[in-house]
Short mmCIF file of C-alpha atoms and ligand atoms in Angstrom, two decimals:
data_model
loop_
_atom_site.label_atom_id
_atom_site.label_comp_id
_atom_site.label_asym_id
_atom_site.label_seq_id
_atom_site.Cartn_x
_atom_site.Cartn_y
_atom_site.Cartn_z
CA UNK V 1 0.07 -0.16 -0.33
CA UNK V 2 1.52 3.32 -1.12
CA UNK V 3 2.11 5.67 1.55
CA UNK V 4 3.60 8.62 0.40
CA UNK V 5 2.10 11.72 1.77
CA UNK V 6 3.17 12.62 6.15
CA UNK V 7 0.65 14.43 8.07
CA UNK V 8 2.84 14.44 10.81
CA UNK V 9 3.00 18.36 10.81
CA UNK V 10 -0.57 18.60 10.52
CA UNK V 11 -1.24 16.27 13.61
CA UNK V 12 0.51 18.51 15.90
CA UNK V 13 -1.18 21.59 14.73
CA UNK V 14 -4.30 20.62 15.15
CA UNK V 15 -5.11 17.98 17.90
CA UNK V 16 -3.84 19.19 21.36
CA UNK V 17 -0.43 18.61 22.56
CA UNK V 18 -1.02 16.18 25.17
CA UNK V 19 -3.04 14.03 22.79
CA UNK V 20 0.04 14.07 20.22
CA UNK V 21 1.76 12.95 23.18
CA UNK V 22 -0.22 9.82 23.52
CA UNK V 23 -0.35 9.08 19.93
CA UNK V 24 3.42 9.08 20.00
CA UNK V 25 3.58 6.98 22.83
CA UNK V 26 1.20 4.42 21.06
CA UNK V 27 3.11 4.11 18.01
CA UNK V 28 5.89 3.49 20.39
CA UNK V 29 4.65 0.95 22.88
CA UNK V 30 3.55 -0.79 19.30
CA UNK V 31 6.94 -1.19 18.03
CA UNK V 32 8.22 -2.37 21.21
CA UNK V 33 5.79 -5.39 20.52
CA UNK V 34 6.55 -5.67 17.17
CA UNK V 35 3.03 -4.19 16.07
CA UNK V 36 1.61 -1.06 14.29
CA UNK V 37 -0.93 1.13 15.29
CA UNK V 38 -2.68 3.59 13.13
CA UNK V 39 -5.10 6.10 13.61
CA UNK V 40 -7.88 5.32 11.11
CA UNK V 41 -11.49 7.00 10.11
CA UNK V 42 -13.35 10.31 11.01
CA UNK V 43 -10.21 11.96 12.23
CA UNK V 44 -8.46 11.10 9.69
CA UNK V 45 -11.13 12.31 7.47
CA UNK V 46 -11.49 15.50 9.43
CA UNK V 47 -7.71 16.22 9.95
CA UNK V 48 -7.82 16.54 5.77
CA UNK V 49 -10.61 19.04 6.15
CA UNK V 50 -9.14 21.11 8.35
CA UNK V 51 -11.77 19.91 10.95
CA UNK V 52 -11.24 19.59 14.63
CA UNK V 53 -12.45 15.95 15.96
CA UNK V 54 -10.59 14.30 18.97
CA UNK V 55 -12.67 11.10 18.73
CA UNK V 56 -9.67 8.84 18.21
CA UNK V 57 -9.61 5.58 16.60
CA UNK V 58 -6.90 3.20 16.56
CA UNK V 59 -6.61 0.19 14.53
CA UNK V 60 -3.83 -1.79 15.76
CA UNK V 61 -1.70 -4.47 13.45
CA UNK V 62 -1.62 -7.21 16.12
CA UNK V 63 -3.50 -7.15 19.31
CA UNK V 64 -5.42 -4.22 20.18
CA UNK V 65 -6.20 -4.80 23.74
CA UNK V 66 -2.91 -6.39 24.46
CA UNK V 67 -1.22 -3.20 23.44
CA UNK V 68 -3.48 -0.94 25.48
CA UNK V 69 -2.87 -3.09 28.53
CA UNK V 70 0.93 -2.10 27.68
CA UNK V 71 0.61 0.70 27.20
CA UNK V 72 -1.13 1.60 30.45
CA UNK V 73 0.52 0.12 32.58
CA UNK V 74 0.13 -0.12 36.05
CA UNK V 75 -2.74 2.75 35.25
CA UNK V 76 -5.52 -0.08 34.23
CA UNK V 77 -8.34 2.00 35.98
CA UNK V 78 -8.40 3.85 32.78
CA UNK V 79 -8.82 1.29 30.52
CA UNK V 80 -12.28 -0.34 29.64
CA UNK V 81 -12.47 -3.99 27.43
CA UNK V 82 -14.78 -5.07 25.58
CA UNK V 83 -14.06 -8.68 25.89
CA UNK V 84 -17.26 -9.23 23.42
CA UNK V 85 -15.54 -7.19 20.63
CA UNK V 86 -12.12 -7.39 21.75
CA UNK V 87 -11.74 -3.94 22.14
CA UNK V 88 -10.62 -1.00 24.36
CA UNK V 89 -11.46 2.14 25.37
CA UNK V 90 -8.28 4.45 27.26
CA UNK V 91 -9.19 7.70 29.01
CA UNK V 92 -6.60 9.86 28.44
CA UNK V 93 -6.77 13.42 29.68
CA UNK V 94 -10.50 14.53 28.46
CA UNK V 95 -10.78 11.98 25.69
CA UNK V 96 -11.63 8.17 25.06
CA UNK V 97 -9.10 6.41 22.52
CA UNK V 98 -10.39 3.53 20.91
CA UNK V 99 -8.49 0.65 20.22
CA UNK V 100 -9.21 -2.03 17.49
CA UNK V 101 -7.55 -4.78 16.43
CA UNK V 102 -7.39 -4.79 12.10
CA UNK V 103 -9.99 -6.82 11.02
CA UNK V 104 -11.63 -8.00 8.09
CA UNK V 105 -15.53 -8.49 7.84
CA UNK V 106 -17.68 -11.37 6.26
CA UNK V 107 -21.82 -11.31 5.99
CA UNK V 108 -23.71 -14.06 6.54
CA UNK V 109 -26.80 -12.32 5.61
CA UNK V 110 -28.06 -8.96 5.08
CA UNK V 111 -28.72 -6.88 7.98
CA UNK V 112 -27.02 -9.41 10.53
CA UNK V 113 -23.66 -8.39 11.64
CA UNK V 114 -20.45 -9.30 10.38
CA UNK V 115 -17.80 -12.17 11.48
CA UNK V 116 -14.54 -10.82 12.53
CA UNK V 117 -11.12 -11.98 11.53
CA UNK V 118 -7.95 -10.16 12.36
CA UNK V 119 -6.18 -9.02 9.50
CA UNK V 120 -4.07 -6.34 8.02
CA UNK V 121 -4.45 -2.63 7.71
CA UNK V 122 -5.24 -2.85 4.21
CA UNK V 123 -7.89 -5.51 4.55
CA UNK V 124 -9.45 -3.47 7.68
CA UNK V 125 -9.93 -0.44 5.28
CA UNK V 126 -11.32 -2.04 2.26
CA UNK V 127 -14.18 -3.55 4.57
CA UNK V 128 -15.14 0.27 5.41
CA UNK V 129 -18.42 2.42 4.22
CA UNK V 130 -16.87 5.15 2.10
CA UNK V 131 -13.96 6.12 0.61
CA UNK V 132 -13.39 9.06 2.69
CA UNK V 133 -13.60 6.81 5.88
CA UNK V 134 -11.36 4.34 4.98
CA UNK V 135 -7.86 6.16 5.64
CA UNK V 136 -5.43 5.96 7.86
CA UNK V 137 -2.15 7.90 9.09
CA UNK V 138 0.62 5.52 10.77
CA UNK V 139 2.30 5.88 14.31
CA UNK V 140 4.63 3.52 14.37
CA UNK V 141 8.24 3.94 13.73
CA UNK V 142 8.98 5.50 10.19
CA UNK V 143 5.21 5.34 9.33
CA UNK V 144 4.68 8.04 11.79
CA UNK V 145 2.70 10.54 10.18
CA UNK V 146 1.98 8.89 7.04
CA UNK V 147 -1.26 8.77 5.23
CA UNK V 148 -2.60 4.95 3.98
CA UNK V 149 -5.30 5.63 1.63
CA UNK V 150 -5.85 2.42 -0.45
CA UNK V 151 -9.35 3.52 -1.74
CA UNK V 152 -8.34 6.87 -2.95
CA UNK V 153 -10.36 8.81 -0.17
CA UNK V 154 -8.13 12.02 -0.22
CA UNK V 155 -9.12 12.41 -3.92
CA UNK V 156 -12.85 11.94 -3.16
CA UNK V 157 -12.96 14.41 -0.32
CA UNK V 158 -11.33 16.94 -3.33
CA UNK V 159 -14.19 16.18 -5.13
CA UNK V 160 -16.29 16.19 -2.51
CA UNK V 161 -17.79 12.57 -3.19
CA UNK V 162 -19.31 10.19 -1.24
CA UNK V 163 -18.54 6.51 -2.90
CA UNK V 164 -18.65 3.04 -1.26
CA UNK V 165 -15.92 0.53 -1.53
CA UNK V 166 -17.83 -2.42 -3.68
CA UNK V 167 -20.82 -2.79 -4.98
CA UNK V 168 -22.48 -5.28 -2.00
CA UNK V 169 -21.63 -2.36 0.49
CA UNK V 170 -24.95 -1.29 1.26
CA UNK V 171 -26.52 -5.17 1.31
CA UNK V 172 -23.66 -5.81 3.19
CA UNK V 173 -24.57 -3.11 6.19
CA UNK V 174 -27.86 -0.74 5.03
CA UNK V 175 -27.33 1.53 7.52
CA UNK V 176 -24.67 2.36 5.54
CA UNK V 177 -27.78 4.49 3.31
CA UNK V 178 -28.30 6.68 6.49
CA UNK V 179 -24.72 6.97 6.94
CA UNK V 180 -24.04 8.10 3.63
CA UNK V 181 -26.85 10.53 3.03
CA UNK V 182 -25.61 11.91 6.66
CA UNK V 183 -21.87 12.94 5.53
CA UNK V 184 -23.39 14.01 2.27
CA UNK V 185 -25.37 16.51 3.64
CA UNK V 186 -22.86 17.52 6.39
CA UNK V 187 -19.69 18.23 3.90
CA UNK V 188 -22.42 19.58 1.30
CA UNK V 189 -20.81 16.57 -0.83
CA UNK V 190 -22.55 14.56 -3.53
CA UNK V 191 -23.07 10.67 -3.46
CA UNK V 192 -21.28 9.40 -7.15
CA UNK V 193 -23.59 8.34 -9.38
CA UNK V 194 -23.04 4.69 -9.36
CA UNK V 195 -22.88 4.79 -5.36
CA UNK V 196 -26.59 6.53 -5.58
CA UNK V 197 -27.55 3.84 -8.22
CA UNK V 198 -26.90 1.20 -5.55
CA UNK V 199 -28.41 3.03 -3.11
CA UNK V 200 -31.52 3.55 -4.66
CA UNK V 201 -31.28 -0.38 -5.81
CA UNK V 202 -30.32 -1.32 -1.56
CA UNK V 203 -33.24 0.71 0.03
CA UNK V 204 -35.78 -2.17 0.39
CA UNK V 205 -32.42 -4.02 2.45
CA UNK V 206 -33.24 -1.12 5.27
CA UNK V 207 -36.25 -3.73 6.29
CA UNK V 208 -33.93 -6.32 7.30
CA UNK V 209 -31.97 -3.74 10.01
CA UNK V 210 -33.14 -3.94 13.74
CA UNK V 211 -34.88 -1.37 15.02
CA UNK V 212 -32.24 -0.70 17.47
CA UNK V 213 -29.65 0.03 14.83
CA UNK V 214 -32.20 1.94 12.75
CA UNK V 215 -32.48 4.27 16.15
CA UNK V 216 -28.99 4.76 16.94
CA UNK V 217 -28.53 5.80 12.89
CA UNK V 218 -31.57 8.20 13.40
CA UNK V 219 -29.84 9.76 16.68
CA UNK V 220 -26.91 10.75 14.44
CA UNK V 221 -28.73 12.20 12.30
CA UNK V 222 -30.61 14.52 15.13
CA UNK V 223 -26.55 15.45 16.72
CA UNK V 224 -26.17 16.86 13.06
CA UNK V 225 -26.17 20.50 12.62
CA UNK V 226 -29.15 20.88 10.11
CA UNK V 227 -30.81 16.99 10.21
CA UNK V 228 -33.49 18.45 7.95
CA UNK V 229 -31.10 18.36 5.50
CA UNK V 230 -30.40 14.84 5.38
CA UNK V 231 -34.47 14.01 5.97
CA UNK V 232 -35.31 15.67 3.22
CA UNK V 233 -33.13 13.97 0.95
CA UNK V 234 -34.18 10.88 2.47
CA UNK V 235 -37.97 11.54 1.59
CA UNK V 236 -36.80 12.54 -1.70
CA UNK V 237 -34.89 9.28 -2.15
CA UNK V 238 -37.46 7.35 -0.65
CA UNK V 239 -35.74 5.87 2.47
CA UNK V 240 -37.32 7.85 4.98
CA UNK V 241 -40.41 6.32 3.81
CA UNK V 242 -38.54 2.75 4.66
CA UNK V 243 -37.87 4.17 8.61
CA UNK V 244 -41.66 4.30 8.89
CA UNK V 245 -44.35 3.93 6.40
CA UNK V 246 -46.45 7.30 6.63
CA UNK V 247 -43.58 9.85 7.90
CA UNK V 248 -42.96 12.65 5.72
CA UNK V 249 -40.80 15.56 5.79
CA UNK V 250 -42.28 18.77 4.35
CA UNK V 251 -41.74 22.47 4.52
CA UNK V 252 -43.72 21.92 8.16
CA UNK V 253 -41.38 19.76 9.83
CA UNK V 254 -38.37 21.64 8.23
CA UNK V 255 -39.80 24.76 9.77
CA UNK V 256 -40.26 23.05 13.24
CA UNK V 257 -36.53 21.92 13.26
CA UNK V 258 -35.29 24.93 12.64
CA UNK V 259 -38.00 26.78 15.47
CA UNK V 260 -36.52 24.06 18.04
CA UNK V 261 -32.87 25.27 17.20
CA UNK V 262 -33.85 28.89 17.83
CA UNK V 263 -35.89 28.20 21.37
CA UNK V 264 -33.26 26.22 22.62
CA UNK V 265 -30.11 28.29 21.96
CA UNK V 266 -27.67 28.55 22.81
CA UNK V 267 -27.87 24.45 23.50
CA UNK V 268 -28.89 22.66 20.37
CA UNK V 269 -32.32 20.60 20.49
CA UNK V 270 -32.26 17.40 22.39
CA UNK V 271 -32.71 14.17 20.26
CA UNK V 272 -35.82 13.29 22.29
CA UNK V 273 -37.45 16.94 20.78
CA UNK V 274 -36.37 16.11 17.12
CA UNK V 275 -37.99 12.90 17.52
CA UNK V 276 -40.96 14.68 18.56
CA UNK V 277 -41.39 16.72 15.91
CA UNK V 278 -40.12 14.26 13.09
CA UNK V 279 -43.58 12.06 14.13
CA UNK V 280 -45.88 15.68 15.23
CA UNK V 281 -47.97 14.92 12.21
CA UNK V 282 -48.57 11.08 12.53
CA UNK V 283 -52.10 9.88 14.29
CA UNK V 284 -51.25 7.32 17.97
CA UNK V 285 -51.70 4.28 15.79
CA UNK V 286 -49.11 5.08 13.40
CA UNK V 287 -47.07 6.06 16.53
CA UNK V 288 -47.56 2.86 18.00
CA UNK V 289 -46.90 1.02 15.47
CA UNK V 290 -43.44 2.75 14.97
CA UNK V 291 -42.85 1.93 18.69
CA UNK V 292 -43.44 -1.89 18.02
CA UNK V 293 -41.59 -1.98 15.29
CA UNK V 294 -38.29 -0.06 16.04
CA UNK V 295 -38.72 -1.38 19.90
CA UNK V 296 -38.15 2.28 20.93
CA UNK V 297 -37.20 2.50 24.31
CA UNK V 298 -39.54 3.74 27.17
CA UNK V 299 -37.47 7.28 27.09
CA UNK V 300 -38.54 7.79 24.08
CA UNK V 301 -41.87 6.61 23.49
CA UNK V 302 -43.55 7.75 26.74
CA UNK V 303 -42.91 11.36 25.30
CA UNK V 304 -44.28 10.05 21.55
CA UNK V 305 -47.36 9.34 23.21
CA UNK V 306 -47.22 12.40 25.63
CA UNK V 307 -47.05 14.04 22.30
CA UNK V 308 -49.96 13.16 21.00
CA UNK V 309 -52.08 13.37 24.33
CA UNK V 310 -50.67 17.09 24.37
CA UNK V 311 -51.98 17.69 21.09
CA UNK V 312 -55.48 17.03 21.58
CA UNK V 313 -56.11 19.07 24.18
CA UNK V 314 -55.32 22.10 22.44
CA UNK V 315 -58.19 23.32 21.91
CA UNK V 316 -59.24 23.06 25.17
CA UNK V 317 -56.00 24.52 25.91
CA UNK V 318 -56.94 27.51 23.96
CA UNK V 319 -60.69 28.43 25.68
CA UNK V 320 -60.75 31.71 26.44
CA UNK V 321 -60.14 32.82 29.90
CA UNK V 322 -59.11 29.13 30.80
CA UNK V 323 -57.16 29.57 34.39
CA UNK V 324 -53.70 28.65 35.07
CA UNK V 325 -55.42 25.68 37.39
CA UNK V 326 -57.32 24.17 34.53
CA UNK V 327 -54.23 24.62 32.09
CA UNK V 328 -51.85 22.72 35.04
CA UNK V 329 -54.11 19.75 35.28
CA UNK V 330 -54.52 19.32 31.42
CA UNK V 331 -50.61 19.18 31.49
CA UNK V 332 -49.68 17.94 34.45
CA UNK V 333 -47.49 14.38 34.06
CA UNK V 334 -46.74 14.99 30.41
CA UNK V 335 -43.12 14.87 29.36
CA UNK V 336 -41.96 18.55 29.02
CA UNK V 337 -40.29 17.96 25.78
CA UNK V 338 -44.07 16.81 24.67
CA UNK V 339 -45.08 20.21 25.82
CA UNK V 340 -42.41 21.99 24.12
CA UNK V 341 -43.00 20.23 20.70
CA UNK V 342 -46.51 21.55 20.97
CA UNK V 343 -45.34 25.06 21.99
CA UNK V 344 -43.26 24.49 18.53
CA UNK V 345 -46.05 22.75 16.72
CA UNK V 346 -49.15 24.42 17.25
CA UNK V 347 -50.78 27.00 14.96
CA UNK V 348 -53.08 28.50 17.67
CA UNK V 349 -51.47 31.29 19.46
CA UNK V 350 -53.85 30.94 22.41
CA UNK V 351 -52.67 27.26 23.22
CA UNK V 352 -49.05 28.42 22.59
CA UNK V 353 -49.53 30.91 25.41
CA UNK V 354 -50.66 28.15 27.45
CA UNK V 355 -48.23 25.61 26.86
CA UNK V 356 -45.78 28.42 27.85
CA UNK V 357 -47.53 29.38 30.91
CA UNK V 358 -47.35 25.78 32.08
CA UNK V 359 -43.68 25.39 30.90
CA UNK V 360 -42.25 28.55 31.71
CA UNK V 361 -44.02 28.57 35.28
CA UNK V 362 -47.28 26.27 36.61
CA UNK V 363 -45.19 23.17 36.45
CA UNK V 364 -42.92 23.64 39.08
CA UNK V 365 -45.48 25.31 41.29
CA UNK V 366 -45.82 23.65 45.02
CA UNK V 367 -47.51 24.54 47.90
CA UNK V 368 -45.63 25.20 51.23
CA UNK V 369 -47.85 22.99 53.35
CA UNK V 370 -47.34 19.20 53.44
CA UNK V 371 -49.91 16.48 53.73
CA UNK V 372 -47.90 16.18 57.32
CA UNK V 373 -48.90 19.58 58.44
CA UNK V 374 -52.10 19.32 57.51
CA UNK V 375 -52.08 16.15 60.04
CA UNK V 376 -50.35 18.46 62.47
CA UNK V 377 -53.27 20.67 62.34
CA UNK V 378 -56.02 17.76 63.04
CA UNK V 379 -56.79 17.04 59.81
CA UNK V 380 -57.47 13.32 59.36
CA UNK V 381 -55.69 11.19 56.57
CA UNK V 382 -58.70 10.59 53.53
CA UNK V 383 -60.23 12.27 50.84
CA UNK V 384 -60.81 15.75 52.87
CA UNK V 385 -56.97 16.03 53.41
CA UNK V 386 -56.68 15.10 49.60
CA UNK V 387 -59.32 17.96 48.58
CA UNK V 388 -57.44 20.27 50.79
CA UNK V 389 -54.33 20.05 48.95
CA UNK V 390 -55.92 20.25 45.93
CA UNK V 391 -57.57 23.45 46.81
CA UNK V 392 -54.33 25.08 47.90
CA UNK V 393 -52.36 23.89 45.33
CA UNK V 394 -55.00 25.59 42.96
CA UNK V 395 -55.10 28.75 45.26
CA UNK V 396 -51.37 29.14 44.64
CA UNK V 397 -51.90 27.95 40.60
CA UNK V 398 -54.51 30.78 40.41
CA UNK V 399 -53.15 33.93 42.42
CA UNK V 400 -55.05 33.28 45.19
CA UNK V 401 -51.76 32.15 47.74
CA UNK V 402 -48.94 33.25 47.51
CA UNK V 403 -47.80 32.55 51.34
CA UNK V 404 -47.84 29.64 54.10
CA UNK V 405 -50.25 32.31 56.27
CA UNK V 406 -52.85 32.53 52.85
CA UNK V 407 -52.62 28.37 52.58
CA UNK V 408 -53.29 28.19 56.57
CA UNK V 409 -56.51 30.28 55.91
CA UNK V 410 -57.52 28.21 53.35
CA UNK V 411 -57.78 24.98 55.27
CA UNK V 412 -59.21 27.17 58.32
CA UNK V 413 -61.95 27.90 55.98
CA UNK V 414 -62.29 24.59 54.70
CA UNK V 415 -62.31 23.45 58.36
CA UNK V 416 -65.12 25.84 59.55
CA UNK V 417 -67.09 25.16 56.28
CA UNK V 418 -66.69 20.77 57.43
CA UNK V 419 -67.99 21.32 60.49
CA UNK V 420 -70.93 23.03 59.66
N1 CTP F 501 -17.99 2.29 9.37
C1 CTP F 501 -17.93 1.08 8.52
N2 CTP F 501 -19.57 1.27 8.79
C2 CTP F 501 -20.37 1.39 9.48
C3 CTP F 501 -19.91 2.05 10.37
C4 CTP F 501 -18.68 2.75 10.51
O1 CTP F 501 -17.47 1.11 7.98
N3 CTP F 501 -21.70 0.92 9.26
C5 CTP F 501 -16.28 2.80 9.65
C6 CTP F 501 -16.02 3.95 9.16
O2 CTP F 501 -14.69 3.91 8.30
C7 CTP F 501 -15.80 5.14 10.26
C8 CTP F 501 -15.71 4.24 11.05
O3 CTP F 501 -16.11 2.94 11.17
O4 CTP F 501 -15.02 5.90 9.65
C9 CTP F 501 -16.04 4.78 12.80
O5 CTP F 501 -17.24 4.75 12.88
P1 CTP F 501 -18.15 6.02 13.64
O6 CTP F 501 -17.51 6.12 14.35
O7 CTP F 501 -19.37 5.80 13.37
O8 CTP F 501 -17.96 6.96 12.26
P2 CTP F 501 -16.90 8.31 12.45
O9 CTP F 501 -15.86 8.27 11.36
O10 CTP F 501 -15.92 8.51 13.54
O11 CTP F 501 -17.72 9.77 11.85
P3 CTP F 501 -18.67 10.74 12.50
O12 CTP F 501 -18.05 11.96 12.37
O13 CTP F 501 -19.63 10.29 11.94
O14 CTP F 501 -18.77 10.28 13.79
#
């Protein structure tokens, strides 16, 4: 494999010095063991693009776990080993560095996870998704800084092309369909014509992928700066419909994504908020079907249901002269992200005002007096105590009580009325 370009200087300029020290150490330790270590994948791509990326993946021609152990010596508490995958992660200052043994992969059936055998760097690079992700930089001995680019990734970076490495790539692993669209839109590149043709041919293969793996890819898209670009492209190509039938990406959803960013600024919207907005127009039956098909975790599934329930209450929330206490009871218990999704998506100003009041103020309102205080005041356990707590909370919500004394007065009044 030819390696003529040396990126040692670029590594020194782009990566923090402590990280460069670590990489040099890893290279030396690998050489001690007569092994070779390389930086691979996204970091190499981003280094050539001049982008910051400190998520280092190291590939080792040898034994990655043994090298990680040897490298850290007695500081073994900073290594996490995944026996199942034979990989190691080292915590170094603020960074995580992944160690993986160079491997080749064979796919027993489409959608299945690959069978893995140790191999050379070249075979490891050639089993990857796209040429721009199939480059490595040497770390050991004289190869320090050398670029390994057996699939012409550097040329495709310059030409702004996303290209797969062989015609069965999307069949072997059709999550690469989503990945391809993500890189294309992130970098403003284009799927080169043959890759695009194969991608379109292999869209049906997405049905063989497990819900968990699809969700992972969708979450990765939500972490992009502009996820809507990826979904628009996916919609046009018919990929989005394979995510779940009925999901569309129209101009309303696009506008909601951009509003979500405005509302969450300076933070990024949570991936959950994007899930809620992507599925906002689906009816609850379609959402339930999606929850089962993708085996969505409860942390996503419940807010998806909440979002529909809040949407069903929008007209009640828009009632003229609705009281804060009523708003509270209509919304209490639902996920705040589901409330926020409705704030973004509703077209009724009155509903939005009620939702905002709940989100900004009401949901955190609490009475000062507790159940035990009421017991001490002589109220007996039972429905009356519950009624009193409800009345105090309502008075707080509706601005009729603002101190402990106000709340005690309500109790006394109810006690007096009760004894009549
Ligand atoms: N990879 C692959 N096929 C996949 C997933 C990953 O070939 N389905 C390879 C690619 O070479 C990729 C590397 O594994 O570069 C690491 O994957 P990942 O961490 O998901 O991507 P990054 O390249 O780090 O890119 P990103 O910026 O999206 O995190």
